[in-house]
Amino acid sequence: MGKMGLQEIQNSLMAESRQPFRSFFTLSVLGCLFTLSMFYRVSTAVIAPNLVRDLDLNAKTLGLLGGAFFYSFALFQLPIGPLLDRIGPRRVIGSFTLVGALGSILFAFSPSFSFALLGRVLNGAGMACVMMGTFKVFTLYFPPERFPTLVGTLLAVGTLGSILAASPLAFVSSVAGWRVAFLLTGGVTALLAGSVFWILPKEEKETSVVRASSPDQTLGVVQSIRWILRTLVFWQVAALSFFRYGSFICLQGLWLGPYLIYGKGYSPVQAGNVLLLIAVGTILGAPVAGRLSDRTFRSRKGLAFWGMTLYSFTLLFLVGIFDIR
C-alpha cells in the first residue's frame, strides 16, 4: 500500500474520531440558539414595568412591543423554507441569527419606543430561522431514525429559554438593569451565529443543496401549500393552535407578568417565579402528553380535548372566579 493510501486512511480515521465531537458541538450550538429564541419570545413579560418606566409606554405600545417579535417571526417563516432548500442551513442560520443579535443589541440601547420596536422586529426576523433551520440540519446530517429524538431534545432544551426569561431575567434586571441583560444575550447570540459558519459544512456542500432545488420543486412547494390550505384538518389544528398557543404566549410572553405585579401586588421576582413554573410545566408536560397519547388515550383527539379543557380551567383563575393569592 502506497504512502498516499495510508495517508487517506489516516485522514479518514481522524475524521471519524472527530465526528462525535462535531455532532455534539453542532447540537449544542443549535440548541443554545433555540433556547435564546424562546427567551426572546417571552422576555418582555417580567421586565414590563421597567419598559413602561424607561420607554414611557402605555398598554397599547407595550402590547405592540411584545407582539413585534411574533409579527416579524411569523412573516419570515414564508421565505425561510425556500431559502433553506436553495442556499442551505449554514448561511441561513448564520446570517439570520446575526440579524437577531443586532435586534437584541438595538433593543438594549433603545432610547425610545420606536428604536425598541425596531429592535424587536429585527430580533424576531433573525430568530425565525432557528427551529426550521435546525430541523433541516437534522435531515441533512443525521440518520433519519434519530430525528424524533433530536426534535424532542431540541424542544426540551429550548424551553429552558422560557425559564431564563422568568426569575433569572428578573434578578439580572434588578441588579444590573434590563438593558445589560439584552446586551449580553445579543452578544451571546452573535457568537453562536458566528460559530454556525464554522461547525456546519462549507459552501461546497451547500452548492449541492442549491443544485437539488429546481423550478419543479419550487412549484411543488406552492402546490403543497395550496393543498394544505384546502384541507379541513389543517384549519382544525390551526384554530386549536390559534386559541391555545395564542392565548398562552400572550400570557407567558407579556401580560401575565404585569397582571401579577400590578393587579396582585407581586414583586418582579415573585412574578418571575410564577412564569418559571409555567416553563417547568411545559418541560414536564410534553413527554407526559406523548406517553398518554401512546399508552392511555390511544387517541390524539382525546388527549387534545382533555388538554384544552384543563388549560381552559386554569384561565378561570385569571378572570377572578378563583383567587390566586
CSV table of C-alpha atoms in Angstrom, one decimal:
chain,number,residue,atom,x,y,z
A,1,MET,CA,0.0,0.0,0.0
A,2,GLY,CA,1.4,3.4,-1.0
A,3,LYS,CA,2.1,6.4,1.1
A,4,MET,CA,-0.9,8.2,-0.3
A,5,GLY,CA,-3.2,5.3,0.6
A,6,LEU,CA,-2.0,5.2,4.2
A,7,GLN,CA,-2.5,9.0,4.4
A,8,GLU,CA,-6.1,8.7,3.1
A,9,ILE,CA,-6.9,6.0,5.7
A,10,GLN,CA,-5.3,8.1,8.5
A,11,ASN,CA,-7.3,11.2,7.4
A,12,SER,CA,-10.5,9.1,7.3
A,13,LEU,CA,-9.9,7.7,10.8
A,14,MET,CA,-9.2,11.1,12.2
A,15,ALA,CA,-12.4,12.5,10.6
A,16,GLU,CA,-14.4,9.6,12.1
A,17,SER,CA,-12.9,10.2,15.5
A,18,ARG,CA,-13.8,13.9,15.4
A,19,GLN,CA,-17.4,13.2,14.2
A,20,PRO,CA,-19.0,12.6,17.7
A,21,PHE,CA,-17.4,15.8,19.0
A,22,ARG,CA,-18.6,17.7,15.9
A,23,SER,CA,-22.1,16.4,16.2
A,24,PHE,CA,-22.3,17.2,19.9
A,25,PHE,CA,-20.9,20.7,19.3
A,26,THR,CA,-23.4,21.2,16.4
A,27,LEU,CA,-26.3,20.2,18.5
A,28,SER,CA,-25.1,22.3,21.4
A,29,VAL,CA,-24.8,25.5,19.3
A,30,LEU,CA,-28.2,25.0,17.6
A,31,GLY,CA,-29.8,24.1,21.0
A,32,CYS,CA,-28.4,27.3,22.5
A,33,LEU,CA,-29.7,29.4,19.6
A,34,PHE,CA,-33.2,27.8,20.0
A,35,THR,CA,-33.0,28.5,23.8
A,36,LEU,CA,-32.3,32.1,23.0
A,37,SER,CA,-35.1,32.2,20.5
A,38,MET,CA,-37.5,31.0,23.2
A,39,PHE,CA,-36.0,33.5,25.7
A,40,TYR,CA,-36.6,36.4,23.3
A,41,ARG,CA,-40.2,35.4,22.7
A,42,VAL,CA,-41.3,35.7,26.4
A,43,SER,CA,-38.7,38.1,27.8
A,44,THR,CA,-40.9,41.2,27.9
A,45,ALA,CA,-43.3,39.8,30.5
A,46,VAL,CA,-41.1,40.0,33.6
A,47,ILE,CA,-39.5,43.4,32.6
A,48,ALA,CA,-42.7,45.1,31.5
A,49,PRO,CA,-42.7,47.6,34.4
A,50,ASN,CA,-39.2,48.6,33.5
A,51,LEU,CA,-40.1,49.0,29.9
A,52,VAL,CA,-43.1,51.2,30.8
A,53,ARG,CA,-40.9,53.3,33.0
A,54,ASP,CA,-37.8,53.7,30.8
A,55,LEU,CA,-39.5,54.0,27.4
A,56,ASP,CA,-42.7,55.8,28.5
A,57,LEU,CA,-45.1,53.1,27.3
A,58,ASN,CA,-48.8,52.7,27.7
A,59,ALA,CA,-50.8,49.5,27.5
A,60,LYS,CA,-51.1,49.8,23.7
A,61,THR,CA,-47.4,50.4,23.0
A,62,LEU,CA,-46.4,47.8,25.5
A,63,GLY,CA,-48.5,45.2,23.8
A,64,LEU,CA,-47.2,46.2,20.4
A,65,LEU,CA,-43.6,45.9,21.6
A,66,GLY,CA,-44.3,42.4,23.0
A,67,GLY,CA,-46.0,41.3,19.8
A,68,ALA,CA,-43.5,42.8,17.3
A,69,PHE,CA,-41.2,39.8,17.7
A,70,PHE,CA,-44.0,37.4,16.7
A,71,TYR,CA,-45.2,39.6,13.8
A,72,SER,CA,-41.8,39.5,12.1
A,73,PHE,CA,-41.2,35.9,13.2
A,74,ALA,CA,-44.3,34.7,11.6
A,75,LEU,CA,-43.8,36.8,8.4
A,76,PHE,CA,-40.3,35.4,7.8
A,77,GLN,CA,-41.5,31.8,8.1
A,78,LEU,CA,-42.7,32.1,4.5
A,79,PRO,CA,-39.3,32.6,2.8
A,80,ILE,CA,-37.3,30.6,5.4
A,81,GLY,CA,-38.2,27.2,3.9
A,82,PRO,CA,-37.3,28.0,0.3
A,83,LEU,CA,-34.1,29.7,1.4
A,84,LEU,CA,-33.1,26.6,3.4
A,85,ASP,CA,-33.6,24.5,0.3
A,86,ARG,CA,-31.7,26.8,-2.0
A,87,ILE,CA,-28.7,28.0,-0.1
A,88,GLY,CA,-28.5,25.6,2.8
A,89,PRO,CA,-28.9,26.0,6.6
A,90,ARG,CA,-25.3,27.2,7.2
A,91,ARG,CA,-25.7,30.6,5.6
A,92,VAL,CA,-29.4,30.9,6.5
A,93,ILE,CA,-29.0,30.3,10.2
A,94,GLY,CA,-25.7,32.1,10.5
A,95,SER,CA,-26.9,35.2,8.6
A,96,PHE,CA,-30.3,35.5,10.1
A,97,THR,CA,-29.3,35.0,13.7
A,98,LEU,CA,-26.7,37.8,13.3
A,99,VAL,CA,-29.7,40.0,12.5
A,100,GLY,CA,-31.4,38.7,15.6
A,101,ALA,CA,-28.3,39.6,17.7
A,102,LEU,CA,-28.3,43.1,16.2
A,103,GLY,CA,-32.0,43.4,17.2
A,104,SER,CA,-31.3,42.4,20.8
A,105,ILE,CA,-28.4,44.9,21.0
A,106,LEU,CA,-30.5,47.7,19.4
A,107,PHE,CA,-33.3,46.9,21.9
A,108,ALA,CA,-30.8,47.2,24.7
A,109,PHE,CA,-29.6,50.7,23.6
A,110,SER,CA,-33.0,51.9,22.5
A,111,PRO,CA,-33.8,55.5,23.8
A,112,SER,CA,-37.4,55.4,22.7
A,113,PHE,CA,-40.3,53.2,21.8
A,114,SER,CA,-39.5,53.4,18.1
A,115,PHE,CA,-36.0,52.1,18.4
A,116,ALA,CA,-37.1,49.4,20.8
A,117,LEU,CA,-39.8,48.3,18.3
A,118,LEU,CA,-37.3,48.1,15.5
A,119,GLY,CA,-35.0,46.1,17.7
A,120,ARG,CA,-37.8,43.6,18.5
A,121,VAL,CA,-38.8,43.4,14.8
A,122,LEU,CA,-35.2,42.6,13.8
A,123,ASN,CA,-34.9,40.2,16.7
A,124,GLY,CA,-38.0,38.2,15.6
A,125,ALA,CA,-36.9,38.2,11.9
A,126,GLY,CA,-33.5,37.0,12.9
A,127,MET,CA,-34.6,34.1,15.1
A,128,ALA,CA,-37.3,33.0,12.7
A,129,CYS,CA,-35.0,30.5,11.0
A,130,VAL,CA,-33.7,28.7,14.1
A,131,MET,CA,-36.2,25.9,14.6
A,132,MET,CA,-36.8,25.1,10.9
A,133,GLY,CA,-33.1,25.5,10.1
A,134,THR,CA,-32.2,23.1,12.9
A,135,PHE,CA,-34.7,20.6,11.5
A,136,LYS,CA,-33.1,21.0,8.1
A,137,VAL,CA,-29.7,20.2,9.7
A,138,PHE,CA,-31.2,17.1,11.3
A,139,THR,CA,-32.5,15.8,7.9
A,140,LEU,CA,-29.2,16.5,6.1
A,141,TYR,CA,-26.5,15.4,8.5
A,142,PHE,CA,-28.1,12.9,10.9
A,143,PRO,CA,-29.6,9.4,10.5
A,144,PRO,CA,-33.4,9.5,9.9
A,145,GLU,CA,-34.1,7.2,12.8
A,146,ARG,CA,-32.6,9.8,15.2
A,147,PHE,CA,-35.0,12.6,14.0
A,148,PRO,CA,-37.7,12.2,16.6
A,149,THR,CA,-35.2,12.0,19.5
A,150,LEU,CA,-33.3,15.1,18.1
A,151,VAL,CA,-36.5,17.1,17.8
A,152,GLY,CA,-37.8,16.2,21.3
A,153,THR,CA,-34.4,17.1,22.8
A,154,LEU,CA,-34.4,20.4,20.9
A,155,LEU,CA,-37.8,21.3,22.2
A,156,ALA,CA,-37.0,20.4,25.8
A,157,VAL,CA,-33.7,22.3,25.7
A,158,GLY,CA,-35.4,25.3,24.1
A,159,THR,CA,-37.9,25.6,26.9
A,160,LEU,CA,-35.0,26.5,29.1
A,161,GLY,CA,-35.2,29.8,27.4
A,162,SER,CA,-38.6,30.4,28.9
A,163,ILE,CA,-37.1,29.6,32.3
A,164,LEU,CA,-34.2,32.1,31.8
A,165,ALA,CA,-36.8,34.7,30.8
A,166,ALA,CA,-38.5,34.4,34.2
A,167,SER,CA,-36.8,34.6,37.6
A,168,PRO,CA,-33.2,34.8,36.2
A,169,LEU,CA,-34.1,37.7,33.9
A,170,ALA,CA,-36.0,39.5,36.8
A,171,PHE,CA,-33.0,39.0,39.0
A,172,VAL,CA,-30.4,40.3,36.5
A,173,SER,CA,-32.7,43.2,35.7
A,174,SER,CA,-33.0,44.2,39.3
A,175,VAL,CA,-29.2,44.0,39.8
A,176,ALA,CA,-27.8,45.3,36.5
A,177,GLY,CA,-30.8,46.5,34.5
A,178,TRP,CA,-32.7,45.0,31.6
A,179,ARG,CA,-30.5,46.8,29.1
A,180,VAL,CA,-27.5,44.9,30.3
A,181,ALA,CA,-29.4,41.6,30.1
A,182,PHE,CA,-30.3,42.1,26.4
A,183,LEU,CA,-26.8,43.4,25.6
A,184,LEU,CA,-25.4,40.2,27.0
A,185,THR,CA,-27.9,37.9,25.2
A,186,GLY,CA,-27.3,39.8,22.0
A,187,GLY,CA,-23.5,39.3,22.3
A,188,VAL,CA,-24.0,35.6,23.0
A,189,THR,CA,-26.3,35.3,20.0
A,190,ALA,CA,-23.7,36.9,17.8
A,191,LEU,CA,-21.0,34.5,19.0
A,192,LEU,CA,-23.3,31.5,18.4
A,193,ALA,CA,-24.2,32.8,14.9
A,194,GLY,CA,-20.6,33.1,14.0
A,195,SER,CA,-19.9,29.6,15.2
A,196,VAL,CA,-22.6,28.3,12.9
A,197,PHE,CA,-20.4,29.2,9.9
A,198,TRP,CA,-17.6,27.1,11.4
A,199,ILE,CA,-19.4,24.0,12.6
A,200,LEU,CA,-21.7,23.4,9.6
A,201,PRO,CA,-20.4,22.2,6.2
A,202,LYS,CA,-19.0,24.9,4.0
A,203,GLU,CA,-20.1,26.2,0.6
A,204,GLU,CA,-19.0,23.2,-1.4
A,205,LYS,CA,-21.7,21.1,0.3
A,206,GLU,CA,-24.2,23.9,0.2
A,207,THR,CA,-23.9,24.1,-3.6
A,208,SER,CA,-25.2,20.5,-3.8
A,209,VAL,CA,-28.2,21.7,-1.8
A,210,VAL,CA,-28.7,24.5,-4.3
A,211,ARG,CA,-28.4,22.1,-7.3
A,212,ALA,CA,-31.0,19.9,-5.6
A,213,SER,CA,-33.6,22.7,-5.8
A,214,SER,CA,-35.3,23.2,-9.1
A,215,PRO,CA,-38.3,25.1,-10.5
A,216,ASP,CA,-40.3,21.9,-10.4
A,217,GLN,CA,-39.6,21.5,-6.7
A,218,THR,CA,-40.5,25.1,-6.1
A,219,LEU,CA,-43.8,24.6,-7.9
A,220,GLY,CA,-44.3,21.5,-5.8
A,221,VAL,CA,-44.0,23.6,-2.6
A,222,VAL,CA,-46.5,26.1,-3.9
A,223,GLN,CA,-48.9,23.3,-4.8
A,224,SER,CA,-48.4,21.7,-1.5
A,225,ILE,CA,-49.3,24.9,0.3
A,226,ARG,CA,-52.4,25.3,-1.7
A,227,TRP,CA,-53.4,21.7,-1.0
A,228,ILE,CA,-52.8,22.2,2.8
A,229,LEU,CA,-54.9,25.4,2.8
A,230,ARG,CA,-57.8,23.4,1.3
A,231,THR,CA,-57.6,20.7,3.9
A,232,LEU,CA,-60.1,20.7,6.8
A,233,VAL,CA,-57.7,19.1,9.2
A,234,PHE,CA,-55.2,21.9,8.8
A,235,TRP,CA,-57.8,24.6,9.7
A,236,GLN,CA,-58.9,22.5,12.7
A,237,VAL,CA,-55.4,22.3,14.0
A,238,ALA,CA,-54.7,25.9,13.1
A,239,ALA,CA,-57.8,27.0,15.1
A,240,LEU,CA,-56.7,25.0,18.0
A,241,SER,CA,-53.2,26.5,17.9
A,242,PHE,CA,-54.6,30.0,17.4
A,243,PHE,CA,-56.7,30.0,20.5
A,244,ARG,CA,-54.5,27.8,22.7
A,245,TYR,CA,-51.0,28.9,21.8
A,246,GLY,CA,-52.1,32.5,21.0
A,247,SER,CA,-53.6,33.0,24.5
A,248,PHE,CA,-50.8,31.0,26.2
A,249,ILE,CA,-47.9,33.0,24.7
A,250,CYS,CA,-49.8,36.2,25.2
A,251,LEU,CA,-49.9,35.5,28.9
A,252,GLN,CA,-46.4,34.0,29.2
A,253,GLY,CA,-44.8,36.4,26.9
A,254,LEU,CA,-46.2,39.7,28.2
A,255,TRP,CA,-49.4,40.2,30.1
A,256,LEU,CA,-49.2,37.7,33.0
A,257,GLY,CA,-46.2,39.5,34.4
A,258,PRO,CA,-47.8,42.9,34.6
A,259,TYR,CA,-51.1,41.3,35.9
A,260,LEU,CA,-49.3,39.7,38.8
A,261,ILE,CA,-47.2,42.8,39.6
A,262,TYR,CA,-49.8,45.5,39.3
A,263,GLY,CA,-53.0,43.5,39.8
A,264,LYS,CA,-51.9,41.1,42.6
A,265,GLY,CA,-49.0,43.0,44.2
A,266,TYR,CA,-46.3,40.5,43.3
A,267,SER,CA,-42.7,41.7,43.1
A,268,PRO,CA,-41.0,41.2,39.8
A,269,VAL,CA,-39.0,38.2,41.1
A,270,GLN,CA,-42.2,36.6,42.5
A,271,ALA,CA,-43.9,37.1,39.2
A,272,GLY,CA,-40.9,35.6,37.5
A,273,ASN,CA,-41.2,32.6,39.7
A,274,VAL,CA,-44.8,32.0,38.5
A,275,LEU,CA,-43.6,32.3,34.9
A,276,LEU,CA,-40.8,29.9,35.7
A,277,LEU,CA,-43.3,27.3,36.9
A,278,ILE,CA,-45.2,27.6,33.6
A,279,ALA,CA,-42.0,26.9,31.7
A,280,VAL,CA,-41.2,23.9,34.0
A,281,GLY,CA,-44.8,22.6,33.5
A,282,THR,CA,-44.1,22.8,29.7
A,283,ILE,CA,-40.9,20.8,30.0
A,284,LEU,CA,-42.6,18.1,32.2
A,285,GLY,CA,-45.9,18.1,30.3
A,286,ALA,CA,-44.5,17.4,26.8
A,287,PRO,CA,-43.1,13.9,27.4
A,288,VAL,CA,-46.1,13.0,29.7
A,289,ALA,CA,-48.5,14.0,27.0
A,290,GLY,CA,-46.6,11.9,24.5
A,291,ARG,CA,-46.8,8.9,26.8
A,292,LEU,CA,-50.5,9.5,27.5
A,293,SER,CA,-51.2,9.7,23.8
A,294,ASP,CA,-49.5,6.4,23.0
A,295,ARG,CA,-50.3,4.4,26.1
A,296,THR,CA,-53.5,5.7,27.7
A,297,PHE,CA,-55.8,7.7,25.4
A,298,ARG,CA,-54.6,6.0,22.2
A,299,SER,CA,-56.2,9.0,20.5
A,300,ARG,CA,-54.6,12.3,19.7
A,301,LYS,CA,-58.1,14.0,19.6
A,302,GLY,CA,-59.0,12.7,23.1
A,303,LEU,CA,-55.8,14.0,24.6
A,304,ALA,CA,-56.1,17.3,22.8
A,305,PHE,CA,-59.7,17.6,24.1
A,306,TRP,CA,-58.8,17.0,27.8
A,307,GLY,CA,-55.7,19.1,27.5
A,308,MET,CA,-57.7,22.1,26.2
A,309,THR,CA,-60.3,21.5,28.9
A,310,LEU,CA,-57.6,21.6,31.6
A,311,TYR,CA,-56.0,24.6,30.1
A,312,SER,CA,-59.3,26.5,29.9
A,313,PHE,CA,-60.0,25.7,33.5
A,314,THR,CA,-56.7,27.3,34.6
A,315,LEU,CA,-57.7,30.5,32.9
A,316,LEU,CA,-60.6,30.8,35.3
A,317,PHE,CA,-58.1,31.9,37.9
A,318,LEU,CA,-57.2,34.9,35.8
A,319,VAL,CA,-60.8,36.1,35.3
A,320,GLY,CA,-61.4,36.3,39.0
A,321,ILE,CA,-63.6,33.2,39.6
A,322,PHE,CA,-60.9,31.8,41.9
A,323,ASP,CA,-58.5,33.8,44.0
A,324,ILE,CA,-54.8,33.1,43.2
A,325,ARG,CA,-53.4,34.8,46.2
